[in-house]
């Protein structure tokens, strides 16, 4: 992206690996939102909050921040401690931020209930956009969570007519496109951690 080159990288909000707990992250996000209300929309294309200690309380502030960005494309929340209590806020982001291209939620503690709600919300938001022309498929990373019965979860979503693709064809499906132009990609979703498993496991491709 032409707007995402050069220094300083004003398009990137990088708070990854900062050992942030929910209250710390919430304060940072609220200060950015307050600044946006004074000066207009925020310039961030990417928000990286991966590798912190977030559970759920900060997610509403993160979503408020994301929706204040003029052209947000990527949100990284992998390697936190996100639980299903975070899912309503994350679902709102997936549904309302229609320019979002990638949402990284791998290596967290979401179950099938939380994951399914986020997938469904992303599909719903993008279905509403179709009248204006379909945009890119959302690349939604959910591997290495606590999702049991991924096959049953996906079958249930399919029965609800949620439009997703598992991105099994690496040549035609990826972060920049889907061979059948689905609303949501859920790559590697079958790679889950069993209850009580350590955080580190076999890695999916980046």
mmCIF file of C-alpha atoms in Angstrom:
data_model
loop_
_atom_site.group_PDB
_atom_site.id
_atom_site.type_symbol
_atom_site.label_atom_id
_atom_site.label_comp_id
_atom_site.label_asym_id
_atom_site.label_seq_id
_atom_site.Cartn_x
_atom_site.Cartn_y
_atom_site.Cartn_z
ATOM 1 C CA UNK A 1 0.000 0.000 0.000
ATOM 2 C CA UNK A 2 1.383 3.338 -1.010
ATOM 3 C CA UNK A 3 0.207 4.955 2.205
ATOM 4 C CA UNK A 4 2.048 2.401 4.291
ATOM 5 C CA UNK A 5 5.650 3.113 3.330
ATOM 6 C CA UNK A 6 8.325 5.442 4.588
ATOM 7 C CA UNK A 7 9.127 6.712 8.057
ATOM 8 C CA UNK A 8 7.751 7.497 10.530
ATOM 9 C CA UNK A 9 5.209 4.705 10.184
ATOM 10 C CA UNK A 10 2.164 6.736 11.105
ATOM 11 C CA UNK A 11 -0.086 4.033 9.653
ATOM 12 C CA UNK A 12 0.983 1.520 12.338
ATOM 13 C CA UNK A 13 -0.005 1.452 16.009
ATOM 14 C CA UNK A 14 2.416 -1.104 17.415
ATOM 15 C CA UNK A 15 1.856 -2.108 21.031
ATOM 16 C CA UNK A 16 2.880 -5.729 20.555
ATOM 17 C CA UNK A 17 4.882 -7.487 23.242
ATOM 18 C CA UNK A 18 4.399 -4.607 25.672
ATOM 19 C CA UNK A 19 3.099 -6.828 28.512
ATOM 20 C CA UNK A 20 -0.148 -4.858 28.547
ATOM 21 C CA UNK A 21 -2.989 -5.969 30.793
ATOM 22 C CA UNK A 22 -6.562 -4.977 29.967
ATOM 23 C CA UNK A 23 -6.549 -1.797 32.032
ATOM 24 C CA UNK A 24 -3.276 -0.593 30.456
ATOM 25 C CA UNK A 25 -4.514 -1.237 26.936
ATOM 26 C CA UNK A 26 -7.874 0.373 27.670
ATOM 27 C CA UNK A 27 -6.175 3.569 28.826
ATOM 28 C CA UNK A 28 -3.971 3.708 25.714
ATOM 29 C CA UNK A 29 -6.922 3.178 23.377
ATOM 30 C CA UNK A 30 -9.119 5.723 25.133
ATOM 31 C CA UNK A 31 -6.414 8.376 24.825
ATOM 32 C CA UNK A 32 -6.163 7.725 21.074
ATOM 33 C CA UNK A 33 -9.949 7.926 20.666
ATOM 34 C CA UNK A 34 -10.022 11.212 22.595
ATOM 35 C CA UNK A 35 -7.373 12.589 20.247
ATOM 36 C CA UNK A 36 -9.418 11.472 17.234
ATOM 37 C CA UNK A 37 -12.468 13.344 18.490
ATOM 38 C CA UNK A 38 -10.438 16.533 18.545
ATOM 39 C CA UNK A 39 -8.499 16.172 15.304
ATOM 40 C CA UNK A 40 -10.568 13.856 13.121
ATOM 41 C CA UNK A 41 -10.147 10.232 12.071
ATOM 42 C CA UNK A 42 -7.039 8.319 13.057
ATOM 43 C CA UNK A 43 -4.447 7.383 10.402
ATOM 44 C CA UNK A 44 -3.827 3.779 11.441
ATOM 45 C CA UNK A 45 -4.035 1.029 8.819
ATOM 46 C CA UNK A 46 -2.778 -1.583 11.272
ATOM 47 C CA UNK A 47 -3.183 -2.076 15.024
ATOM 48 C CA UNK A 48 -0.862 -4.654 16.589
ATOM 49 C CA UNK A 49 -1.678 -5.694 20.145
ATOM 50 C CA UNK A 50 -0.326 -9.219 19.893
ATOM 51 C CA UNK A 51 1.696 -10.897 22.643
ATOM 52 C CA UNK A 52 0.147 -9.112 25.599
ATOM 53 C CA UNK A 53 -2.057 -10.181 28.536
ATOM 54 C CA UNK A 54 -5.468 -9.134 27.265
ATOM 55 C CA UNK A 55 -8.489 -11.145 28.454
ATOM 56 C CA UNK A 56 -11.625 -9.205 27.471
ATOM 57 C CA UNK A 57 -12.134 -5.909 29.299
ATOM 58 C CA UNK A 58 -10.039 -3.854 26.859
ATOM 59 C CA UNK A 59 -11.774 -5.159 23.750
ATOM 60 C CA UNK A 60 -14.537 -2.558 23.705
ATOM 61 C CA UNK A 61 -11.932 0.226 23.787
ATOM 62 C CA UNK A 62 -9.921 -1.535 21.062
ATOM 63 C CA UNK A 63 -13.016 -1.695 18.850
ATOM 64 C CA UNK A 64 -13.868 1.957 19.521
ATOM 65 C CA UNK A 65 -10.308 2.804 18.489
ATOM 66 C CA UNK A 66 -10.534 0.703 15.344
ATOM 67 C CA UNK A 67 -13.789 2.296 14.263
ATOM 68 C CA UNK A 68 -12.187 5.739 14.592
ATOM 69 C CA UNK A 69 -9.534 4.816 12.009
ATOM 70 C CA UNK A 70 -10.098 6.143 8.518
ATOM 71 C CA UNK A 71 -8.785 3.048 6.724
ATOM 72 C CA UNK A 72 -8.079 0.205 9.157
ATOM 73 C CA UNK A 73 -6.967 -2.955 7.342
ATOM 74 C CA UNK A 74 -5.238 -5.233 9.892
ATOM 75 C CA UNK A 75 -5.818 -5.952 13.601
ATOM 76 C CA UNK A 76 -3.486 -8.336 15.422
ATOM 77 C CA UNK A 77 -4.595 -9.740 18.769
ATOM 78 C CA UNK A 78 -2.870 -13.110 18.638
ATOM 79 C CA UNK A 79 -1.051 -14.562 21.639
ATOM 80 C CA UNK A 80 -3.171 -12.964 24.317
ATOM 81 C CA UNK A 81 -5.672 -14.584 26.702
ATOM 82 C CA UNK A 82 -8.873 -13.610 24.939
ATOM 83 C CA UNK A 83 -11.960 -15.530 26.064
ATOM 84 C CA UNK A 84 -15.547 -15.719 24.882
ATOM 85 C CA UNK A 85 -16.357 -12.638 26.952
ATOM 86 C CA UNK A 86 -14.286 -10.718 24.379
ATOM 87 C CA UNK A 87 -16.331 -12.088 21.478
ATOM 88 C CA UNK A 88 -19.193 -9.508 21.425
ATOM 89 C CA UNK A 89 -16.743 -6.635 20.976
ATOM 90 C CA UNK A 90 -14.673 -8.533 18.406
ATOM 91 C CA UNK A 91 -17.843 -9.469 16.542
ATOM 92 C CA UNK A 92 -18.794 -5.785 16.396
ATOM 93 C CA UNK A 93 -15.410 -4.951 14.877
ATOM 94 C CA UNK A 94 -15.747 -7.751 12.309
ATOM 95 C CA UNK A 95 -19.265 -6.652 11.385
ATOM 96 C CA UNK A 96 -18.859 -2.874 11.312
ATOM 97 C CA UNK A 97 -15.293 -2.353 10.067
ATOM 98 C CA UNK A 98 -15.957 -3.416 6.491
ATOM 99 C CA UNK A 99 -12.596 -2.319 5.110
ATOM 100 C CA UNK A 100 -10.848 -4.693 7.525
ATOM 101 C CA UNK A 101 -8.839 -7.314 5.629
ATOM 102 C CA UNK A 102 -7.161 -9.298 8.423
ATOM 103 C CA UNK A 103 -8.159 -10.092 12.004
ATOM 104 C CA UNK A 104 -5.627 -12.218 13.881
ATOM 105 C CA UNK A 105 -7.015 -14.026 16.929
ATOM 106 C CA UNK A 106 -4.857 -17.145 17.035
ATOM 107 C CA UNK A 107 -3.278 -18.450 20.261
ATOM 108 C CA UNK A 108 -6.044 -17.304 22.582
ATOM 109 C CA UNK A 109 -8.752 -19.024 24.645
ATOM 110 C CA UNK A 110 -11.867 -18.654 22.501
ATOM 111 C CA UNK A 111 -14.314 -21.563 22.317
ATOM 112 C CA UNK A 112 -16.650 -22.551 19.493
ATOM 113 C CA UNK A 113 -19.339 -20.215 20.842
ATOM 114 C CA UNK A 114 -17.154 -17.114 20.695
ATOM 115 C CA UNK A 115 -15.493 -18.059 17.412
ATOM 116 C CA UNK A 116 -18.795 -18.804 15.678
ATOM 117 C CA UNK A 117 -20.251 -15.448 16.735
ATOM 118 C CA UNK A 118 -17.265 -13.594 15.258
ATOM 119 C CA UNK A 119 -17.392 -15.526 11.973
ATOM 120 C CA UNK A 120 -21.137 -14.954 11.647
ATOM 121 C CA UNK A 121 -20.830 -11.236 12.395
ATOM 122 C CA UNK A 122 -18.088 -10.788 9.805
ATOM 123 C CA UNK A 123 -20.208 -12.506 7.174
ATOM 124 C CA UNK A 124 -23.283 -10.475 8.101
ATOM 125 C CA UNK A 125 -21.472 -7.166 7.785
ATOM 126 C CA UNK A 126 -20.018 -8.076 4.425
ATOM 127 C CA UNK A 127 -23.354 -9.328 3.115
ATOM 128 C CA UNK A 128 -24.828 -5.891 3.791
ATOM 129 C CA UNK A 129 -22.072 -4.340 1.716
ATOM 130 C CA UNK A 130 -22.786 -6.426 -1.375
ATOM 131 C CA UNK A 131 -25.221 -3.905 -2.828
ATOM 132 C CA UNK A 132 -22.296 -1.494 -3.112
ATOM 133 C CA UNK A 133 -19.903 -4.098 -4.510
ATOM 134 C CA UNK A 134 -18.169 -6.843 -2.604
ATOM 135 C CA UNK A 135 -14.793 -6.059 -1.079
ATOM 136 C CA UNK A 136 -12.081 -8.407 0.069
ATOM 137 C CA UNK A 137 -12.693 -11.550 2.046
ATOM 138 C CA UNK A 138 -11.785 -11.124 5.732
ATOM 139 C CA UNK A 139 -8.734 -13.242 6.653
ATOM 140 C CA UNK A 140 -9.734 -14.439 10.136
ATOM 141 C CA UNK A 141 -7.116 -16.420 12.067
ATOM 142 C CA UNK A 142 -8.606 -18.575 14.833
ATOM 143 C CA UNK A 143 -6.179 -21.475 15.156
ATOM 144 C CA UNK A 144 -4.699 -22.466 18.521
ATOM 145 C CA UNK A 145 -7.688 -21.495 20.610
ATOM 146 C CA UNK A 146 -9.961 -23.750 22.680
ATOM 147 C CA UNK A 147 -12.426 -24.568 19.903
ATOM 148 C CA UNK A 148 -13.698 -28.117 20.247
ATOM 149 C CA UNK A 149 -15.567 -29.720 17.362
ATOM 150 C CA UNK A 150 -14.501 -27.356 14.597
ATOM 151 C CA UNK A 151 -16.214 -29.503 11.962
ATOM 152 C CA UNK A 152 -19.543 -29.335 13.797
ATOM 153 C CA UNK A 153 -19.126 -25.584 14.330
ATOM 154 C CA UNK A 154 -18.513 -24.970 10.627
ATOM 155 C CA UNK A 155 -21.385 -27.236 9.603
ATOM 156 C CA UNK A 156 -23.710 -25.298 11.880
ATOM 157 C CA UNK A 157 -22.540 -21.997 10.403
ATOM 158 C CA UNK A 158 -23.034 -23.373 6.899
ATOM 159 C CA UNK A 159 -26.598 -24.369 7.761
ATOM 160 C CA UNK A 160 -27.148 -20.783 8.906
ATOM 161 C CA UNK A 161 -25.916 -19.647 5.471
ATOM 162 C CA UNK A 162 -22.853 -17.958 6.876
ATOM 163 C CA UNK A 163 -20.537 -17.395 3.902
ATOM 164 C CA UNK A 164 -17.045 -18.631 4.751
ATOM 165 C CA UNK A 165 -14.153 -20.489 3.125
ATOM 166 C CA UNK A 166 -11.537 -22.628 4.850
ATOM 167 C CA UNK A 167 -8.868 -21.442 2.385
ATOM 168 C CA UNK A 168 -7.639 -24.961 1.675
ATOM 169 C CA UNK A 169 -6.457 -24.006 -1.812
ATOM 170 C CA UNK A 170 -3.322 -22.020 -0.977
ATOM 171 C CA UNK A 171 -2.834 -21.079 -4.614
ATOM 172 C CA UNK A 172 -6.155 -19.298 -4.942
ATOM 173 C CA UNK A 173 -7.104 -18.392 -1.379
ATOM 174 C CA UNK A 174 -5.106 -16.132 0.922
ATOM 175 C CA UNK A 175 -5.125 -12.773 2.714
ATOM 176 C CA UNK A 176 -5.585 -10.959 -0.582
ATOM 177 C CA UNK A 177 -8.315 -13.011 -2.200
ATOM 178 C CA UNK A 178 -10.677 -15.984 -2.244
ATOM 179 C CA UNK A 179 -11.322 -18.178 -5.280
ATOM 180 C CA UNK A 180 -15.083 -18.053 -4.693
ATOM 181 C CA UNK A 181 -15.169 -14.599 -3.118
ATOM 182 C CA UNK A 182 -16.519 -15.745 0.237
ATOM 183 C CA UNK A 183 -17.154 -13.213 2.979
ATOM 184 C CA UNK A 184 -14.756 -14.762 5.498
ATOM 185 C CA UNK A 185 -11.660 -16.958 5.349
ATOM 186 C CA UNK A 186 -11.074 -19.243 8.360
ATOM 187 C CA UNK A 187 -7.699 -20.815 7.538
ATOM 188 C CA UNK A 188 -6.156 -23.462 9.825
ATOM 189 C CA UNK A 189 -9.233 -23.372 12.087
ATOM 190 C CA UNK A 190 -8.994 -27.131 12.661
ATOM 191 C CA UNK A 191 -5.638 -26.631 14.426
ATOM 192 C CA UNK A 192 -6.787 -26.234 18.020
ATOM 193 C CA UNK A 193 -5.287 -26.759 21.451
ATOM 194 C CA UNK A 194 -6.920 -29.443 23.588
ATOM 195 C CA UNK A 195 -8.007 -28.442 27.108
ATOM 196 C CA UNK A 196 -4.992 -28.079 29.375
ATOM 197 C CA UNK A 197 -2.492 -28.015 26.509
ATOM 198 C CA UNK A 198 0.547 -25.691 26.689
ATOM 199 C CA UNK A 199 0.402 -22.545 24.589
ATOM 200 C CA UNK A 200 3.092 -23.557 22.129
ATOM 201 C CA UNK A 201 2.158 -26.072 19.455
ATOM 202 C CA UNK A 202 2.571 -26.768 15.773
ATOM 203 C CA UNK A 203 2.551 -23.462 13.957
ATOM 204 C CA UNK A 204 0.326 -22.664 11.009
ATOM 205 C CA UNK A 205 1.887 -20.725 8.141
ATOM 206 C CA UNK A 206 2.069 -16.971 8.616
#
